[in-house]
Short mmCIF file of C-alpha atoms in Angstrom, two decimals:
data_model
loop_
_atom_site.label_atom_id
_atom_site.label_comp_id
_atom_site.label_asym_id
_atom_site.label_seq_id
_atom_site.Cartn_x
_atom_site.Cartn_y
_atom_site.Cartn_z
CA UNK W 1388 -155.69 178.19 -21.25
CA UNK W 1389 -158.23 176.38 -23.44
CA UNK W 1390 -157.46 174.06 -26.08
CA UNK W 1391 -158.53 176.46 -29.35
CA UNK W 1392 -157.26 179.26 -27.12
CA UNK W 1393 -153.74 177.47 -27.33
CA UNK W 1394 -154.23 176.09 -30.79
CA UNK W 1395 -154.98 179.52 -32.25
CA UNK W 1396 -152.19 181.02 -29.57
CA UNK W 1397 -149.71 178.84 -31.96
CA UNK W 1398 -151.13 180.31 -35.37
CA UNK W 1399 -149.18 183.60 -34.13
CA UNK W 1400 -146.01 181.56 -35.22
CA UNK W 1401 -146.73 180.27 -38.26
CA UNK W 1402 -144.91 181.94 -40.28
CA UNK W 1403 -141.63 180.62 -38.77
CA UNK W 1404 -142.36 177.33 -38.59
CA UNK W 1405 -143.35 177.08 -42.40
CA UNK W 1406 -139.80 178.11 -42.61
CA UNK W 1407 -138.04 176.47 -39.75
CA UNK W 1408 -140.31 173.04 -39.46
CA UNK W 1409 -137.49 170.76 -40.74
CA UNK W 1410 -135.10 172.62 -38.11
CA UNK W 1411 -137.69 172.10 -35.73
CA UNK W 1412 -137.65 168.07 -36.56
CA UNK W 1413 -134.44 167.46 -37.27
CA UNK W 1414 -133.01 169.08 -34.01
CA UNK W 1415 -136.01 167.24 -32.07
CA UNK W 1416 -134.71 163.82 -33.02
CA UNK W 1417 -131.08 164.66 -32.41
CA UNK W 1418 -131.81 165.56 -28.98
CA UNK W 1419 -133.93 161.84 -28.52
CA UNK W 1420 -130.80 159.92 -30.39
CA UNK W 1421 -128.74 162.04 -28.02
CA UNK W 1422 -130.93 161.88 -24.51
CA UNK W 1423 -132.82 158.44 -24.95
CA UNK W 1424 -131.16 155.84 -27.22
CA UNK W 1425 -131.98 153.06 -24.52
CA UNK W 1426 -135.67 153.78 -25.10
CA UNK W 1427 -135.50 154.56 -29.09
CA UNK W 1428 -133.88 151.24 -28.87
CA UNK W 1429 -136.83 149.70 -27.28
CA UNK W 1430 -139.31 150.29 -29.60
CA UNK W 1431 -136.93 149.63 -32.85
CA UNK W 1432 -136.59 153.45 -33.98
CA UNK W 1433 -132.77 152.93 -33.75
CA UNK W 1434 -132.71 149.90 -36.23
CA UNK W 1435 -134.39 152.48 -38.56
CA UNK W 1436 -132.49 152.91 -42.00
CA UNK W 1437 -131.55 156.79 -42.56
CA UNK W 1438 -134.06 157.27 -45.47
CA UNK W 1439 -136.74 155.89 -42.74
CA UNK W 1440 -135.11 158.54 -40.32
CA UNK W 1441 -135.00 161.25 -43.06
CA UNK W 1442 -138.92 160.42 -43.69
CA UNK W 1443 -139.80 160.54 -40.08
CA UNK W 1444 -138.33 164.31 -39.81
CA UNK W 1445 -139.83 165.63 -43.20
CA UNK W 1446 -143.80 163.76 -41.35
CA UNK W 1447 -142.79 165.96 -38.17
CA UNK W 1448 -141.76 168.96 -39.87
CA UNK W 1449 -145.41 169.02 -41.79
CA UNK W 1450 -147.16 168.02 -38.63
CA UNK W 1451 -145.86 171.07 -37.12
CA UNK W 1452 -146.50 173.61 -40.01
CA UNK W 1453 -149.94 171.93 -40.17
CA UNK W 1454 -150.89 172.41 -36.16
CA UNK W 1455 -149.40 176.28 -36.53
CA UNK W 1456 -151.76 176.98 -39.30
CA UNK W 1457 -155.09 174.58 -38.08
CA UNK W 1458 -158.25 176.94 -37.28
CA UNK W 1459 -160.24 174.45 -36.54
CA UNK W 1460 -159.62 171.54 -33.79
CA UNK W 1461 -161.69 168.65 -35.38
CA UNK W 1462 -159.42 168.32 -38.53
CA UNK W 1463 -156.52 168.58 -36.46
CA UNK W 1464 -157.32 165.88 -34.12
CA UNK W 1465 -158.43 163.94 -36.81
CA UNK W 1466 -155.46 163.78 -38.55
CA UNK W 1467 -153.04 163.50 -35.85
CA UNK W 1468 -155.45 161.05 -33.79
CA UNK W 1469 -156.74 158.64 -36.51
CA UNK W 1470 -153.52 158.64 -38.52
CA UNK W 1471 -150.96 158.16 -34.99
CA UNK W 1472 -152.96 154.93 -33.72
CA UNK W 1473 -152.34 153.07 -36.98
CA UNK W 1474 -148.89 153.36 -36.13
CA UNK W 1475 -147.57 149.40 -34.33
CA UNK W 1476 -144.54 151.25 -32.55
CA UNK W 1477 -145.34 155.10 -31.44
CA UNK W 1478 -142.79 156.82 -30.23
CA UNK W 1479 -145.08 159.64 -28.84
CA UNK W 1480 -147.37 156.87 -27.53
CA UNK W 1481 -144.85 154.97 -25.39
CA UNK W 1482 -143.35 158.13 -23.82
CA UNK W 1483 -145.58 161.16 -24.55
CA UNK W 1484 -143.67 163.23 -21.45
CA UNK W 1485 -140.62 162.65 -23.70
CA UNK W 1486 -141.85 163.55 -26.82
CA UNK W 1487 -143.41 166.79 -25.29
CA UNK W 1488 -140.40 168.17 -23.61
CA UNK W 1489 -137.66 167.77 -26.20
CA UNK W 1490 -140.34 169.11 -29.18
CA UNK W 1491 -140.66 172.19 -26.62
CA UNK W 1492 -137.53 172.55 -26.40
CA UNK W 1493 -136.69 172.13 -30.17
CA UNK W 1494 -139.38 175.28 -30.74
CA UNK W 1495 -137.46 177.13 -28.38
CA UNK W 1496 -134.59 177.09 -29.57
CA UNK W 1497 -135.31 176.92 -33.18
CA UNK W 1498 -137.90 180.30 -32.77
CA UNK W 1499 -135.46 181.83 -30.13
CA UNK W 1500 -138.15 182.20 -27.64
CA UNK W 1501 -137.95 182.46 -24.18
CA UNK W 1502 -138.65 179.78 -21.55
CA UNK W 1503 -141.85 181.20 -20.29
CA UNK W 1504 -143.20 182.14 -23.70
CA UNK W 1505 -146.76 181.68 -23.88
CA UNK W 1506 -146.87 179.70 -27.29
CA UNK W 1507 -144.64 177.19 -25.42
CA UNK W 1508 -147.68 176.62 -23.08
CA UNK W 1509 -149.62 176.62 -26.24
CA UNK W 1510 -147.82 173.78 -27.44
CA UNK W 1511 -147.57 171.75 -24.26
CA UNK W 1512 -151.52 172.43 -23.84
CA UNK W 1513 -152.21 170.95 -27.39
CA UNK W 1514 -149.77 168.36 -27.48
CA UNK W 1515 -151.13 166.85 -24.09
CA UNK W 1516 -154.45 166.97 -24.90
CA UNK W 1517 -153.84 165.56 -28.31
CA UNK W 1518 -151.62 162.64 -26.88
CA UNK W 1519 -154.48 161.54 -24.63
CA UNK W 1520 -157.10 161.76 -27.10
CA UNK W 1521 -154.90 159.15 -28.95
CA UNK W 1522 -153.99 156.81 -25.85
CA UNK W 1523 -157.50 156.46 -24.96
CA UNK W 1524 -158.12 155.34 -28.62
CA UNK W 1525 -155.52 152.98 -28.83
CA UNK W 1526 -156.19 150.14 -26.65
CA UNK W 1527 -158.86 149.32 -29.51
CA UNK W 1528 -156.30 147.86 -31.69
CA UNK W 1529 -156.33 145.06 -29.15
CA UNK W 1530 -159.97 144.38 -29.72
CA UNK W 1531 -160.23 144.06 -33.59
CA UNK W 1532 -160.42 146.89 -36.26
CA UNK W 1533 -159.86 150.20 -34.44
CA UNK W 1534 -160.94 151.91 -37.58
CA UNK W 1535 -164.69 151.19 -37.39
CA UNK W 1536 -164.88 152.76 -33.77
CA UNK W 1537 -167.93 154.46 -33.97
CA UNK W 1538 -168.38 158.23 -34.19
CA UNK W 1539 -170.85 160.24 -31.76
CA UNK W 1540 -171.64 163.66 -32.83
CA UNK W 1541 -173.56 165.81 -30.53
CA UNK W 1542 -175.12 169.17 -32.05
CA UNK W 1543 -176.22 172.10 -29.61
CA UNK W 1544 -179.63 174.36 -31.47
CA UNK W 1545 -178.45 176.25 -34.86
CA UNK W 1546 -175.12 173.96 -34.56
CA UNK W 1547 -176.55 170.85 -36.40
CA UNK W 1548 -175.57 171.96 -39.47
CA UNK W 1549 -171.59 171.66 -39.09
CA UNK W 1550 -172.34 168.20 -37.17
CA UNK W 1551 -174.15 167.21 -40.49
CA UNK W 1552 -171.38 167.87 -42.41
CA UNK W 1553 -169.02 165.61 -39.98
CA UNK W 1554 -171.47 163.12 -40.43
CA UNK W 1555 -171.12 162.95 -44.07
CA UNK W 1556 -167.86 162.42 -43.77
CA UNK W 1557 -167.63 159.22 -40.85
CA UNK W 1558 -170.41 157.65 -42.72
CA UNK W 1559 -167.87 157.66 -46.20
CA UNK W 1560 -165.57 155.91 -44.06
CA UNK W 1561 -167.90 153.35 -42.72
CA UNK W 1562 -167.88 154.11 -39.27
CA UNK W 1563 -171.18 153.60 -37.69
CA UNK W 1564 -172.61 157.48 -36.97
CA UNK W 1565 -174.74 158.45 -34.57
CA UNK W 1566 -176.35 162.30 -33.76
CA UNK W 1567 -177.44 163.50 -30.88
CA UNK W 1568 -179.06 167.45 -31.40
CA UNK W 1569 -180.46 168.96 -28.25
CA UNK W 1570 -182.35 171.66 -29.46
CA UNK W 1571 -185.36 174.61 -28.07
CA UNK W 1572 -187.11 174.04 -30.74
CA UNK W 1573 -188.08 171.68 -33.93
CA UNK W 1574 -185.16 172.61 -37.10
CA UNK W 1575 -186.94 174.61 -39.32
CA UNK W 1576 -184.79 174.08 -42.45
CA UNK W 1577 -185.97 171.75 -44.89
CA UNK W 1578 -182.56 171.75 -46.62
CA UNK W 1579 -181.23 170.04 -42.82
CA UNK W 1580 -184.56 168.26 -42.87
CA UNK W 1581 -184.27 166.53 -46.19
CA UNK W 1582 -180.24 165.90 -45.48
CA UNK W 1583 -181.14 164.33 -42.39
CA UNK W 1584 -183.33 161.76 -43.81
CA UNK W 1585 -181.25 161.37 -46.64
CA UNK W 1586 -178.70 160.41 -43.99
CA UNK W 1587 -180.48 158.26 -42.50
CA UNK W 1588 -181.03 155.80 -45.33
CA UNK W 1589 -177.36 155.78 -45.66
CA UNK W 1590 -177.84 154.13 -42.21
CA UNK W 1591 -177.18 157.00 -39.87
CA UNK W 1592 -178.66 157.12 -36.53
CA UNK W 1593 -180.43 160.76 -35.37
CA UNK W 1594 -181.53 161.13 -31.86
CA UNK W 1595 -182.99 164.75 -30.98
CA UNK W 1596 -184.15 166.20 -27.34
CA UNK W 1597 -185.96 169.21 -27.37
CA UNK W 1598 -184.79 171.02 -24.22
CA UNK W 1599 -184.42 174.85 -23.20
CA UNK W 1600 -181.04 173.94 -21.84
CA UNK W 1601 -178.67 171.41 -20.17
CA UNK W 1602 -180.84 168.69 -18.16
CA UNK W 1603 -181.10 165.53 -16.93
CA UNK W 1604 -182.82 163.78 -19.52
CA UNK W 1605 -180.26 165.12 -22.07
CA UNK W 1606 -177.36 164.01 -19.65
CA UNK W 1607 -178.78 160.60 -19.54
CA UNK W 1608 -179.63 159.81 -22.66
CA UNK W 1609 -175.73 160.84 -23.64
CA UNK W 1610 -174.34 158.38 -21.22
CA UNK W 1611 -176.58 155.58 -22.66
CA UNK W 1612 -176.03 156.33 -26.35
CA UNK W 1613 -171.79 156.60 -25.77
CA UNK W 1614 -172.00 153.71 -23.46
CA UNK W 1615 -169.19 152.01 -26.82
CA UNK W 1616 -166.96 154.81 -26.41
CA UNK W 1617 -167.87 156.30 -29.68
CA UNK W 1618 -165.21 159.06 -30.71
CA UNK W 1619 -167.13 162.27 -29.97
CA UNK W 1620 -167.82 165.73 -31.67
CA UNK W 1621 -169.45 168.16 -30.65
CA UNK W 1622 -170.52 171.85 -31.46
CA UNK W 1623 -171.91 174.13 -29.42
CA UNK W 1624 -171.70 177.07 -27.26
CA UNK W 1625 -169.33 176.73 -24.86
CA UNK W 1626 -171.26 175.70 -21.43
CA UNK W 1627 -172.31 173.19 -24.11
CA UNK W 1628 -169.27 171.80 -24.38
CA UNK W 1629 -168.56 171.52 -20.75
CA UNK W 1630 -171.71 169.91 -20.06
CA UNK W 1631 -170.81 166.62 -22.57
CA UNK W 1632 -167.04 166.92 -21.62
CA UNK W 1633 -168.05 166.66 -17.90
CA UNK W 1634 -170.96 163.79 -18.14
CA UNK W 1635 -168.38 161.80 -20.78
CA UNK W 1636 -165.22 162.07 -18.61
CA UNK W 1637 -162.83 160.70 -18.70
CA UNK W 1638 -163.78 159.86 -22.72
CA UNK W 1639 -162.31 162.96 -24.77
CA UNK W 1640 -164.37 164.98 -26.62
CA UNK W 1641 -163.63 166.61 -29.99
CA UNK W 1642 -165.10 170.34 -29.96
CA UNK W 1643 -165.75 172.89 -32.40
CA UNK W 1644 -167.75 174.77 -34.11
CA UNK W 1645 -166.16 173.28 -36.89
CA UNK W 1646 -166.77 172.42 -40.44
CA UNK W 1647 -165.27 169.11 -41.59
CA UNK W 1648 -163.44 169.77 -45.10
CA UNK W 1649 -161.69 165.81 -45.41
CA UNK W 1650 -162.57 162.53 -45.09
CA UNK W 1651 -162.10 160.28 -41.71
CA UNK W 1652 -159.23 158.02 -42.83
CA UNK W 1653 -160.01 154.65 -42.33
#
């Protein structure tokens, strides 16, 4: 199953989790109190005063309603991604198996599905890809401000426009922004045209390769330019996709099409 095939897979119970969420949470860190008190001990979450606790389930319980009701996969990765790393002591960090089989198990119960539900696989797909996303971000708190890490978005033809808009958004943040559009043909709208260069003064960097399709050049010139491990978007069709997830492995990509509506927190 695909990543927004499983993210939109767990739209279809959305409802119930805007109404059970808390449930969800509360009976998910029961079971870890319950099942793993040596390792909740490790990392401090025992020491953790009940109003801490309390806050903790009421975060979980509107990270959950906010996955079940995310169309789009860049805002949810930035929100989970950017905002779990500036944690010092992740729980789902240290022992993201953990975390995925007792909040699995927590939906389960709480929705009263079956074992071999296909939104369970849903969650397990999104969860695991999310989780690594964040653990292949995090060993940059060890080399200064994590925040800054640059951001690489990569635009396929008539998708420039939604990269444009992400790029709005990482250069408010301060992050040094870079675009890469692989395109058939020079953009004919002046509106993207004058944006760009606009853009640009704000000191963003625009690279574009005018190519028919996938190639070497292209694949090239995308391992040189994410040679910092730059966290990546990119929109396109979906061979598209493949083609930079494949040349940037094991780095994750962010896909769309999407349409950023937030700022990168910083």
């Amino acid at each position: 199953m695909h990543f927004d095939q499983a993210l939109h897979l767990l739209q279809s119970v959305g409802p119930e989790v805007d109404q059970k969420g808390l449930r969800i949470a509360s009976r998910f860190y029961r079971q870890l109190e319950t099942k793993y008190s040596a390792e909740l001990q490790e990392i401090g979450h025992l020491e953790l005063p009940s109003q801490s606790m309390e806050l903790r389930i009421l975060r979980l319980g509107q990270l959950l309603k906010h996955i079940t009701n995310q169309h789009e996969s860049s805002e949810l990765f930035k929100m989970v991604l950017l905002n779990e790393i500036n944690q010092t002591k992740s729980f789902i960090l240290t022992y993201p198996e953990i975390v995925s089989r007792e909040i699995i198990e927590a939906v389960r119960i709480e929705l009263k599905l079956a074992p071999t539900a296909p939104v369970l696989e849903a969650w397990r797909i999104v969860h695991h890809h999310l989780v690594e996303t964040c653990r292949h971000f995090c060993k940059y708190k060890q080399q200064g401000d994590w925040t800054q890490l640059n951001v690489l978005l990569v635009a396929e033809s008539h998708h420039l426009g939604a990269i444009i808009d992400e790029a709005k958004y990482a250069l408010m943040s301060g992050r040094k922004t870079t675009i890469l559009h692989v395109r058939p043909t020079k953009p004919s709208s002046r509106d993207l045209v004058a944006t760009l260069n606009l853009l640009t003064k704000q000191g963003l960097v625009f690279h574009s390769i005018q190519s028919e399709g996938w190639d070497m050049e292209v694949e090239t010139f995308l391992e040189l330019i994410s040679i910092d491990d730059p966290i990546v978007f990119v929109s396109g069709s979906g061979r598209f996709i493949t083609e930079v997830q494949r040349t940037l492995d094991p780095l994750p990509v962010i896909f769309g099409p999407f349409v950023a509506d937030g700022v990168l927190p910083s």
